[in-house]
Every structure is written in structure tokens, then in C-alpha cells.
Amino acid sequence: MRTVVGVAILSVFALVMLACSDPELATTAEELVTGSPALRTASGNQHNCAIVGTGADAGRVVCWGLNSSGQLGDGTTTTRSRPTLVTGLTNVVALTAGAAHTCALRDNGTVRCWGANPSGQLGDTTTTNRTVPTTIAPASPPATSWGFQWIAAGGNHTCGALTTGATYCWGANAFGELGDGTAIGKTRPTVVKLGTAALSGITQVATGAEHTCALGGGGSVYCWGRNSYGAAATGAFTTSAPVHAVAGATSMSFVFAGANHSCAIRSTGGAVCWGRNHQGQLSDGTTTNRSAPATAKYRLFSTSTPVTLGGARYGTAGTGGDHTCFYTDSGITWRACAGNNSNRQLLTGTTSTPQTTGLYLGAHEYIAAGASHSCVSQASDEIRCAGLNTSSQLGNGTTTSSPSTVDTWLDHDGDARDDRFDNCPTVANFSQQDTNADCQGDACECAAVTCSAVDPCHTAGVCQPTNGTCTTPVAP
């Protein structure tokens, strides 16, 4: 997953404060994820989504990249080389992206998903792809309280933690990734079980291609699903693993997963990883697969001796990828990335050499890792991406891959409209109202203007200094 966040991507960032409208929830979803950048930008295999806007326009979502299954949520299956608004979606506080599907958590604890659905990963009781957000179905049997605090989309499955601490999953289940004790896929949420009882006390979930992990009380970590590379951390390499506590993973504060590996951040800022390591994605200085947690390391410079990672708060790894990034959003922000770098997805710029330990790369608060690309942001109004771009996943209007970050999203007035295509980029105007069709928004033309004459090209009684006809089309 990033779990845009944030897109993170992502990766989630400066979450909006919106009122809870569901009386069943003990607390609002956004209160539980506020401050976590891990869900504000999300990157799938070849697409990205991000929460954008501030103030009255906060909680809207834009997506870009491959759209063959409707994973951009704009009502079409047309690939987009620029961020496009998701249809009819507001008040979003968290995002997650799977291989080709996307889900959003709203401030009232409800979840909506869209995109690919052959395994029921959208949770709407069907296997029909959706090009616009659809609300997931209630669990069966029904839960006593139904409001989510965390969501995670895997390769072809999705999981979420309720505000009650219960965990539900839906979608593909060939390796037991749904954690319900079966290998049968589900098209609606099914409860995760530890033995015969429901897994409880969960605050966060993370999904890989075919495995799942969760963060429980006291910082414990649970994993289940495909384990052929050790991603479920049983201490052995087996085809699959039931829900179990991960030995050696205690006092953790955050958990995340890549295609076939998993990582957890310690409450002290260190990190451990386990699973597949053929590209060095575990950041332990080797390319040896691990069936138990191994200490993550990093280097300050490419020639430095690796040392134990410290000071991390979050991490991201692509559901379909083999690279990992650790980062922080407090004090002096930094990131350190390891693993596959064939498309410069580690944000190293010129080098394409795989990194077996995280390389310190300077300030960027939020990161979302895709299959072969990554997106970063230092603020909620700016997103930049680098790496493979064959499906326009960098969002810069081209299909040209880039070793360095390119501008994807710029929105300095916080109205959920990219500055470069905003008819009034200095004043928030989500509606883009342009009464006289001259490509200059009313919000800019009428600001601080006083005159007595009625402008014949505008609404009667409203003064507008510029008249004309729009000849340059404005991008969506």
C-alpha cells in the first residue's frame, strides 16, 4: 500500500477536522488517523491518489495514471496523465491503493472503493469493476458497530480496522490473506480470527500482494497469508500462514507491507523488516530473505558504513513493488529508501543501483511507493513523483520516465484545483465559475473591484474588469 497517503501514496498528511455524522462511532475516524501522513497519498502499481484541498474544499481526492479498471474513480477507464478529481467523493481522511483498486475512508468511518474487482476486493458483494466510488457492504454476520479507523488495499484484497479494534478483510483469499481461517474469497467484509476468536485490539492494518499484517495492543504485530518468502514472519518459509503474533515484533508504533515483505517501526524510531529481500528491500545490508524480523539500517552517504536506522515514524512499500522507504514528519524531515532502483524509484536521481540499506535522501515529509515509482510531498499543496512513467503514473502530462521528481500537483490556494489549470490560482474557487468565459475566474476578476457600471458580459450588477472569449481550453 500509503498508504496517497498520501498519495498518501502515499503518503496522509495534515488531516482535516470534520464533524462525525455517525452516532454509532465512539470517536471519529479522522481523530484516530489525524497526524499520520501514511494515508493521505496512496500509490498503486501504476496509479496514484491524494487527498487535496483545505478549508471548505478539504477532503476531496484526485487520482492519476493507469485507469484500465476504473481505479482513478472519475467515471471512465481513460488513463490520465494529470490529476483528475474523483467523482462525488468528499470528506476523505485516508486513502489506500491496491494493485488496481483504490479505497477511501471518510470522516464518518465509512469506506468507499473503486477500480478492479475480479476478486471482490471492493467489498460491494459483486465482482464488477467500478469506475466511481461505491460503499462497501456491511459485514456478514453484521458487526455491532460499523465504523473504520484504518484501511489498507493489497494486491487483490482489502482490509480495515474498526474503531472497536476488530479487523475485517475482503477479496482474494487463495493464501489465507483474509485471515478468516479459509482459503475462499469474499465479496463482502469478513472478520479476521486469531484461532477461533475474532482478532481484537487492532489499530492499524497493512496489506501486501497476498499477505496481511496488523498492529495490536502494546505494539504487538500479527501477520497472515502468503509466506513463501517469509512475509508473514513465522520463522520458516511456508506456502501460507494463519493469523499469529510475530515473534520479536513488540513495542511497535507502525506497520507496513510491500509485495512480499513487511516492516514495522519501533516506538523508539528503529525499524525491523522481514520477507523477500532479493533487491535489498529489507534494508538490512543483505539480499537474504528473512522469515523473522531483521534490523533495518541506513547510510548517511552512499559511501558511508551502514548503521542502525533511528528516528523513523512511518514507512511505505509498494503493494506490487520491491522497494521500501522510511521517513519522519517531526523535527527535521528526512527519508531513507532501499531496494529495487531500476527506474530510480528510490528517489536517488542519477543512480539506478539497488540499495541494500536505506540511503538518506534529505527532506520530504510524505512518501507513497508504487510498483516502480514513488511520490513525495513536503506540504499538502505540492506533490512530486519520480520513476517509471509508462502509464502516466508520474502525473506530469507525459509518459516519459524521470530519474528526478517532476511536478505532479501544485495547489497553493487549497481549492483542490491544480494552480496550472486553475482559472484563479490565488483565490480558492473550486467551482471555477467564469461567467463571461474569458478563462479568468470570477474569484480573481471581481476581487477588490469597485465600480458603478454594470458589466454587460457578466451577471447584472457585478463588476468585472476583463471581458473576452475563452480561446485556451483549461485542463480538467
Coordinates of C-alpha atoms in Angstrom, one line a residue:
M1 CA 0.0 0.0 0.0
R2 CA 0.3 4.6 1.8
T3 CA -0.9 4.0 2.1
V4 CA -1.7 8.6 -1.1
V5 CA -1.2 8.8 1.8
G6 CA -0.8 10.1 0.9
V7 CA -0.9 9.7 -2.4
A8 CA -0.5 9.2 0.7
I9 CA 0.7 7.3 -1.7
L10 CA 1.2 7.5 -0.4
S11 CA 1.7 9.3 1.7
V12 CA -1.6 11.2 4.5
F13 CA -0.8 14.4 5.9
A14 CA -2.4 17.4 7.8
L15 CA -5.8 15.7 8.0
V16 CA -8.9 17.9 8.0
M17 CA -11.1 18.3 11.1
L18 CA -14.6 17.4 10.1
A19 CA -17.6 16.6 12.2
C20 CA -18.6 13.0 12.7
S21 CA -22.1 12.2 11.5
D22 CA -22.4 8.6 12.6
P23 CA -23.8 8.3 16.1
E24 CA -22.5 4.7 16.4
L25 CA -18.9 5.7 16.4
A26 CA -17.2 6.0 19.7
T27 CA -14.8 8.5 18.1
T28 CA -14.4 9.9 14.6
A29 CA -12.3 8.2 12.1
E30 CA -10.3 11.3 11.4
E31 CA -9.5 11.8 15.1
L32 CA -7.8 8.3 15.0
V33 CA -5.7 8.9 11.9
T34 CA -5.0 12.7 12.4
G35 CA -1.3 13.4 12.3
S36 CA -0.4 10.2 10.4
P37 CA 0.9 11.0 6.9
A38 CA 0.7 7.4 5.9
L39 CA -2.7 7.5 4.4
R40 CA -3.0 10.9 2.7
T41 CA -1.3 9.9 -0.6
A42 CA -1.6 6.4 -2.0
S43 CA 0.2 4.6 -4.8
G44 CA -1.0 1.5 -6.6
N45 CA 1.0 -0.4 -9.1
Q46 CA 0.6 2.2 -11.8
H47 CA -1.7 4.8 -10.4
N48 CA -1.8 7.3 -7.5
C49 CA -4.4 9.2 -5.5
A50 CA -4.1 12.0 -3.0
I51 CA -6.4 13.9 -0.6
V52 CA -6.3 17.6 -1.6
G53 CA -7.9 20.9 -0.7
T54 CA -8.1 22.9 2.6
G55 CA -10.8 24.8 4.4
A56 CA -14.2 24.4 2.7
D57 CA -12.6 22.3 -0.1
A58 CA -10.8 19.9 2.2
G59 CA -11.2 16.1 1.9
R60 CA -11.5 15.9 -1.9
V61 CA -9.5 13.3 -3.9
V62 CA -7.5 13.5 -7.1
C63 CA -6.0 10.5 -9.0
W64 CA -3.8 10.0 -12.0
G65 CA -2.1 7.2 -14.0
L66 CA -3.4 4.0 -15.4
N67 CA -7.2 3.7 -15.4
S68 CA -7.9 0.5 -17.2
S69 CA -10.1 -0.8 -14.4
G70 CA -11.5 2.5 -13.3
Q71 CA -9.0 2.8 -10.4
L72 CA -9.0 6.6 -10.8
G73 CA -12.6 6.9 -9.9
D74 CA -13.5 9.6 -12.4
G75 CA -16.3 7.6 -14.1
T76 CA -14.2 6.5 -17.0
T77 CA -11.4 3.9 -17.9
T78 CA -9.3 6.6 -19.6
T79 CA -5.7 6.8 -18.4
R80 CA -4.9 10.3 -17.0
S81 CA -1.5 12.0 -17.3
R82 CA -2.7 14.8 -14.9
P83 CA -4.5 14.5 -11.6
T84 CA -8.3 14.3 -12.1
L85 CA -11.0 14.7 -9.4
V86 CA -12.7 11.5 -8.2
T87 CA -16.4 11.7 -8.8
G88 CA -18.7 12.6 -5.9
L89 CA -16.2 12.0 -3.1
T90 CA -15.7 14.4 -0.2
N91 CA -14.8 14.5 3.5
V92 CA -12.0 11.9 2.9
V93 CA -9.4 11.5 5.7
A94 CA -7.4 8.5 4.5
L95 CA -6.6 6.7 1.2
T96 CA -5.1 3.4 0.2
A97 CA -4.4 1.9 -3.2
G98 CA -4.0 -1.8 -4.2
A99 CA -2.7 -3.2 -7.5
A100 CA -5.5 -1.7 -9.5
H101 CA -8.1 -0.6 -6.9
T102 CA -8.5 2.3 -4.5
C103 CA -10.3 2.9 -1.3
A104 CA -11.1 6.0 0.8
L105 CA -12.0 6.4 4.4
R106 CA -14.4 9.2 5.1
D107 CA -14.6 11.3 8.3
N108 CA -17.7 9.4 9.5
G109 CA -15.9 6.0 9.4
T110 CA -17.5 4.8 6.1
V111 CA -15.3 3.3 3.3
R112 CA -15.8 3.6 -0.4
C113 CA -13.8 1.7 -3.0
W114 CA -13.4 1.8 -6.8
G115 CA -11.4 0.1 -9.6
A116 CA -10.7 -3.5 -10.3
N117 CA -13.0 -6.0 -8.6
P118 CA -12.5 -9.6 -10.0
S119 CA -11.9 -11.0 -6.5
G120 CA -14.4 -8.9 -4.7
Q121 CA -11.8 -6.5 -3.3
L122 CA -14.2 -3.6 -3.5
G123 CA -16.4 -5.3 -0.9
D124 CA -19.7 -4.4 -2.5
T125 CA -20.9 -8.1 -2.8
T126 CA -20.1 -8.2 -6.6
T127 CA -17.1 -8.9 -8.8
T128 CA -17.9 -6.0 -11.1
N129 CA -15.3 -3.3 -11.7
R130 CA -16.4 0.2 -10.6
T131 CA -15.4 3.5 -12.2
V132 CA -16.8 5.6 -9.4
P133 CA -16.6 5.1 -5.6
T134 CA -19.0 2.5 -4.2
T135 CA -19.8 1.9 -0.5
I136 CA -18.6 -1.4 0.9
A137 CA -21.3 -3.7 2.1
P138 CA -21.9 -4.4 5.8
A139 CA -20.2 -7.5 7.3
S140 CA -22.0 -10.8 7.4
P141 CA -22.8 -11.7 10.2
P142 CA -23.2 -7.9 11.0
A143 CA -20.8 -6.2 13.4
T144 CA -22.3 -4.5 16.5
S145 CA -20.5 -1.2 15.5
W146 CA -19.5 -0.4 11.9
G147 CA -17.0 2.4 11.6
F148 CA -13.4 2.1 10.4
Q149 CA -10.3 3.8 11.7
W150 CA -7.8 2.4 9.2
I151 CA -7.9 0.8 5.8
A152 CA -5.3 -1.0 3.6
A153 CA -5.6 -2.3 0.0
G154 CA -3.5 -5.2 -1.1
G155 CA -2.9 -6.9 -4.5
N156 CA -6.5 -8.1 -4.8
H157 CA -7.8 -7.9 -1.3
T158 CA -8.6 -5.1 1.2
C159 CA -8.6 -4.9 5.0
G160 CA -9.7 -2.4 7.6
A161 CA -9.6 -2.0 11.4
L162 CA -12.8 -0.9 13.1
T163 CA -12.9 1.7 15.9
T164 CA -13.8 -1.2 18.1
G165 CA -10.4 -2.9 17.4
A166 CA -11.9 -5.7 15.3
T167 CA -10.4 -6.3 11.8
Y168 CA -12.3 -7.2 8.6
C169 CA -11.0 -8.2 5.2
W170 CA -12.5 -9.0 1.8
G171 CA -11.4 -10.0 -1.7
A172 CA -8.9 -12.7 -2.8
N173 CA -8.1 -15.4 -0.3
A174 CA -6.0 -18.1 -2.0
F175 CA -3.3 -17.9 0.6
G176 CA -5.5 -17.1 3.6
E177 CA -4.8 -13.3 3.3
L178 CA -8.3 -12.5 4.6
G179 CA -7.4 -14.2 7.9
D180 CA -10.8 -15.9 8.3
G181 CA -9.5 -19.4 8.6
T182 CA -10.4 -20.3 5.0
A183 CA -8.9 -20.0 1.5
I184 CA -12.2 -18.9 0.0
G185 CA -12.5 -15.4 -1.4
K186 CA -15.2 -13.0 0.0
T187 CA -17.0 -10.2 -1.8
R188 CA -18.0 -8.5 1.5
P189 CA -16.1 -7.9 4.7
T190 CA -15.4 -11.0 6.8
V191 CA -13.9 -10.9 10.4
V192 CA -10.3 -11.8 10.9
K193 CA -9.8 -14.5 13.5
L194 CA -7.0 -15.4 15.9
G195 CA -7.7 -19.1 16.3
T196 CA -11.5 -19.4 16.8
A197 CA -12.0 -15.9 18.3
A198 CA -12.1 -12.6 16.5
L199 CA -8.7 -10.8 16.4
S200 CA -9.1 -7.7 18.7
G201 CA -7.3 -4.6 19.8
I202 CA -6.1 -3.7 16.3
T203 CA -5.4 -0.1 15.5
Q204 CA -3.8 -0.4 12.0
V205 CA -3.6 -2.9 9.1
A206 CA -1.1 -3.3 6.3
T207 CA -1.5 -5.4 3.1
G208 CA 0.9 -6.9 0.6
A209 CA 0.3 -8.6 -2.6
E210 CA -1.1 -11.7 -0.8
H211 CA -0.4 -11.3 2.9
T212 CA -1.6 -9.0 5.7
C213 CA -0.2 -7.7 8.9
A214 CA -1.8 -5.7 11.8
L215 CA -0.7 -3.6 14.7
G216 CA -2.3 -4.6 18.0
G217 CA -2.3 -3.6 21.7
G218 CA 1.1 -2.9 23.3
G219 CA 2.7 -2.6 19.9
S220 CA 2.4 -6.2 19.0
V221 CA 2.3 -7.3 15.3
Y222 CA 0.1 -10.0 13.8
C223 CA 0.5 -11.4 10.2
W224 CA -1.1 -14.0 8.0
G225 CA -1.4 -15.1 4.4
R226 CA 1.3 -16.0 1.8
N227 CA 4.6 -16.8 3.5
S228 CA 6.7 -18.4 0.8
Y229 CA 9.3 -15.6 1.1
G230 CA 8.7 -15.1 4.9
A231 CA 6.4 -12.1 4.6
A232 CA 4.2 -13.5 7.4
A233 CA 7.2 -14.0 9.7
T234 CA 6.5 -17.4 11.1
G235 CA 10.2 -18.2 11.4
A236 CA 10.0 -20.5 8.5
F237 CA 9.2 -20.3 4.7
T238 CA 5.8 -21.9 4.2
T239 CA 3.2 -21.5 1.5
S240 CA 0.8 -19.7 3.8
A241 CA 0.4 -18.9 7.5
P242 CA -2.6 -18.5 9.8
V243 CA -3.1 -15.4 11.9
H244 CA -0.3 -15.3 14.5
A245 CA 1.7 -12.9 16.6
V246 CA 5.1 -12.1 15.1
A247 CA 7.9 -13.1 17.4
G248 CA 10.4 -10.3 18.1
A249 CA 8.0 -7.6 16.9
T250 CA 6.9 -5.8 20.1
S251 CA 6.6 -2.2 21.1
M252 CA 5.9 -1.2 17.5
S253 CA 4.1 2.0 16.5
F254 CA 3.6 1.5 12.8
V255 CA 3.4 -1.5 10.3
F256 CA 3.5 -1.5 6.5
A257 CA 3.9 -4.0 3.7
G258 CA 5.3 -4.4 0.2
A259 CA 4.6 -7.1 -2.4
N260 CA 6.2 -9.9 -0.4
H261 CA 7.8 -8.2 2.6
S262 CA 6.7 -6.4 5.7
C263 CA 8.2 -3.8 8.1
A264 CA 7.4 -2.3 11.5
I265 CA 8.6 0.9 13.1
R266 CA 9.6 0.7 16.8
S267 CA 8.2 3.2 19.2
T268 CA 11.8 4.3 19.7
G269 CA 12.2 5.1 16.0
G270 CA 14.1 2.0 14.9
A271 CA 12.7 -0.5 12.4
V272 CA 12.6 -4.2 11.5
C273 CA 11.7 -5.9 8.2
W274 CA 11.1 -9.4 7.0
G275 CA 10.2 -11.4 3.9
R276 CA 11.6 -11.2 0.4
N277 CA 14.9 -9.4 0.0
H278 CA 16.2 -10.1 -3.5
Q279 CA 16.6 -6.4 -4.1
G280 CA 17.7 -5.4 -0.6
Q281 CA 14.2 -4.1 0.2
L282 CA 14.5 -5.2 3.9
S283 CA 17.3 -2.6 4.3
D284 CA 19.4 -4.9 6.4
G285 CA 22.5 -4.8 4.2
T286 CA 21.9 -8.1 2.5
T287 CA 19.8 -9.7 -0.2
T288 CA 18.8 -12.7 2.0
N289 CA 15.2 -13.5 2.5
R290 CA 14.1 -13.3 6.2
S291 CA 11.3 -15.3 7.9
A292 CA 11.8 -13.3 11.1
P293 CA 12.3 -9.6 11.8
A294 CA 15.7 -8.2 10.9
T295 CA 17.0 -4.8 12.0
A296 CA 16.9 -2.1 9.3
K297 CA 19.9 0.0 8.6
Y298 CA 20.7 3.2 6.7
R299 CA 23.6 5.2 5.3
L300 CA 24.1 8.9 5.5
F301 CA 26.1 8.9 2.3
S302 CA 26.5 6.3 -0.4
T303 CA 30.0 5.6 0.8
S304 CA 29.1 5.6 4.5
T305 CA 29.1 2.5 6.7
P306 CA 25.6 1.3 7.4
V307 CA 24.3 2.0 10.9
T308 CA 21.0 1.0 12.6
L309 CA 18.1 3.1 11.5
G310 CA 16.7 5.5 14.0
G311 CA 14.2 8.4 14.2
A312 CA 11.7 6.9 11.8
R313 CA 8.0 7.3 12.3
Y314 CA 6.4 5.9 9.2
G315 CA 7.2 3.8 6.2
T316 CA 5.9 2.8 2.7
A317 CA 6.4 0.0 0.3
G318 CA 4.5 -0.6 -3.0
T319 CA 2.0 -3.5 -2.9
G320 CA 3.4 -4.6 -6.3
G321 CA 6.9 -3.3 -5.8
D322 CA 10.3 -4.3 -4.2
H323 CA 11.4 -1.0 -2.6
T324 CA 10.9 0.5 0.9
C325 CA 11.1 3.9 2.3
F326 CA 11.3 5.1 5.9
Y327 CA 10.5 8.7 6.9
T328 CA 9.6 11.1 9.6
D329 CA 7.4 14.2 9.8
S330 CA 8.7 15.7 13.0
G331 CA 11.6 18.0 13.5
I332 CA 14.0 17.9 10.6
T333 CA 12.2 15.7 8.0
W334 CA 14.1 13.1 6.1
R335 CA 13.7 9.8 4.1
A336 CA 15.8 6.7 3.6
C337 CA 14.9 4.3 0.8
A338 CA 16.2 0.8 0.0
G339 CA 15.6 -1.9 -2.6
N340 CA 14.9 -2.0 -6.3
N341 CA 16.0 1.1 -8.1
S342 CA 15.9 0.1 -11.7
N343 CA 13.6 3.1 -12.5
R344 CA 15.1 5.5 -9.9
Q345 CA 12.1 4.9 -7.7
L346 CA 14.3 5.3 -4.6
L347 CA 14.5 9.0 -5.5
T348 CA 18.3 8.8 -5.9
G349 CA 18.3 10.8 -9.1
T350 CA 21.2 9.6 -11.3
T351 CA 22.0 6.2 -9.9
S352 CA 19.9 3.1 -10.7
T353 CA 21.9 0.8 -8.4
P354 CA 19.8 -1.2 -5.9
Q355 CA 20.3 -0.2 -2.3
T356 CA 20.5 -2.9 0.4
T357 CA 20.4 -0.3 3.1
G358 CA 18.3 2.8 3.2
L359 CA 20.1 5.8 1.7
Y360 CA 19.5 9.1 3.5
L361 CA 17.9 11.5 1.0
G362 CA 17.0 14.7 2.8
A363 CA 13.7 16.4 3.4
H364 CA 10.4 15.2 2.1
E365 CA 7.7 14.7 4.6
Y366 CA 5.4 12.3 2.9
I367 CA 6.2 9.3 0.6
A368 CA 4.0 6.8 -1.3
A369 CA 5.6 3.9 -3.1
G370 CA 4.2 2.3 -6.2
A371 CA 5.4 -0.7 -8.1
S372 CA 8.3 1.2 -9.9
H373 CA 7.7 4.8 -8.9
S374 CA 7.4 6.9 -5.8
C375 CA 5.7 10.2 -5.0
V376 CA 6.8 12.7 -2.3
S377 CA 5.4 15.8 -0.8
Q378 CA 6.7 18.5 1.6
A379 CA 3.3 20.1 2.0
S380 CA -0.3 19.3 1.3
D381 CA -0.3 21.6 -1.7
E382 CA 2.7 20.1 -3.5
I383 CA 3.2 16.5 -4.8
R384 CA 6.2 15.4 -6.9
C385 CA 6.8 11.9 -8.4
A386 CA 9.8 10.0 -10.0
G387 CA 10.5 6.7 -11.6
L388 CA 8.7 4.7 -14.3
N389 CA 6.0 6.7 -16.2
T390 CA 4.8 4.4 -19.0
S391 CA 1.2 4.7 -17.7
S392 CA 1.5 8.4 -16.8
Q393 CA 1.9 7.5 -13.1
L394 CA 4.1 10.5 -12.5
G395 CA 1.2 12.8 -13.4
N396 CA 3.2 15.4 -15.2
G397 CA 1.3 15.3 -18.5
T398 CA 3.7 12.8 -20.2
T399 CA 4.6 9.2 -20.4
T400 CA 8.4 9.9 -20.1
S401 CA 10.0 8.3 -17.1
S402 CA 12.1 10.6 -14.9
P403 CA 15.1 9.9 -12.6
S404 CA 14.3 13.0 -10.6
T405 CA 11.0 14.3 -9.2
V406 CA 8.6 16.1 -11.5
D407 CA 5.8 18.5 -10.6
T408 CA 2.6 16.5 -10.2
W409 CA 0.3 18.6 -8.1
L410 CA 0.5 22.3 -7.2
D411 CA -2.4 23.9 -5.3
H412 CA -1.3 26.8 -3.2
D413 CA -4.8 28.3 -2.7
G414 CA -6.1 25.0 -1.4
D415 CA -9.2 24.7 -3.6
A416 CA -8.5 21.2 -4.9
R417 CA -7.5 22.7 -8.3
D418 CA -4.0 22.5 -9.7
D419 CA -2.6 26.0 -10.0
R420 CA -1.5 25.4 -13.6
F421 CA -5.1 24.7 -14.6
D422 CA -6.9 26.9 -12.1
N423 CA -8.6 30.0 -13.6
C424 CA -7.9 31.8 -10.4
P425 CA -4.8 30.2 -8.7
T426 CA -4.5 32.8 -6.0
V427 CA -8.1 32.6 -4.6
A428 CA -9.9 29.4 -3.6
N429 CA -12.6 28.7 -6.2
F430 CA -13.3 25.0 -6.5
S431 CA -16.4 25.8 -8.7
Q432 CA -14.1 27.6 -11.3
Q433 CA -17.0 29.9 -12.1
D434 CA -16.2 32.1 -15.1
T435 CA -19.4 33.9 -16.1
N436 CA -18.1 35.7 -19.2
A437 CA -16.0 32.7 -20.4
D438 CA -12.7 34.5 -20.7
C439 CA -10.6 31.9 -18.8
Q440 CA -10.2 34.1 -15.8
G441 CA -12.3 33.0 -12.8
D442 CA -14.8 35.4 -11.3
A443 CA -13.0 35.0 -7.9
C444 CA -10.0 36.8 -9.4
E445 CA -11.7 39.2 -11.7
C446 CA -14.2 40.6 -9.1
A447 CA -11.9 40.6 -6.1
A448 CA -11.5 44.1 -4.6
V449 CA -13.1 45.8 -7.6
T450 CA -15.4 48.7 -7.1
C451 CA -17.4 50.3 -10.0
S452 CA -20.9 51.6 -10.7
A453 CA -21.3 50.5 -14.2
V454 CA -23.0 47.2 -15.0
D455 CA -20.7 44.9 -16.9
P456 CA -22.7 43.6 -20.0
C457 CA -20.5 40.5 -20.2
H458 CA -21.2 39.5 -16.6
T459 CA -24.1 38.9 -14.3
A460 CA -26.1 42.1 -14.0
G461 CA -24.9 44.2 -11.1
V462 CA -21.5 42.5 -10.7
C463 CA -18.4 44.4 -11.9
Q464 CA -15.7 42.6 -13.9
P465 CA -12.6 44.4 -15.3
T466 CA -11.8 42.0 -18.0
N467 CA -14.0 40.8 -20.8
G468 CA -13.4 38.4 -23.7
T469 CA -13.9 34.9 -25.0
C470 CA -12.1 31.8 -23.7
T471 CA -9.8 30.6 -26.5
T472 CA -7.4 28.4 -24.5
P473 CA -9.1 25.3 -23.1
V474 CA -8.5 24.7 -19.4
A475 CA -7.4 21.2 -18.4
P476 CA -9.7 19.2 -16.1

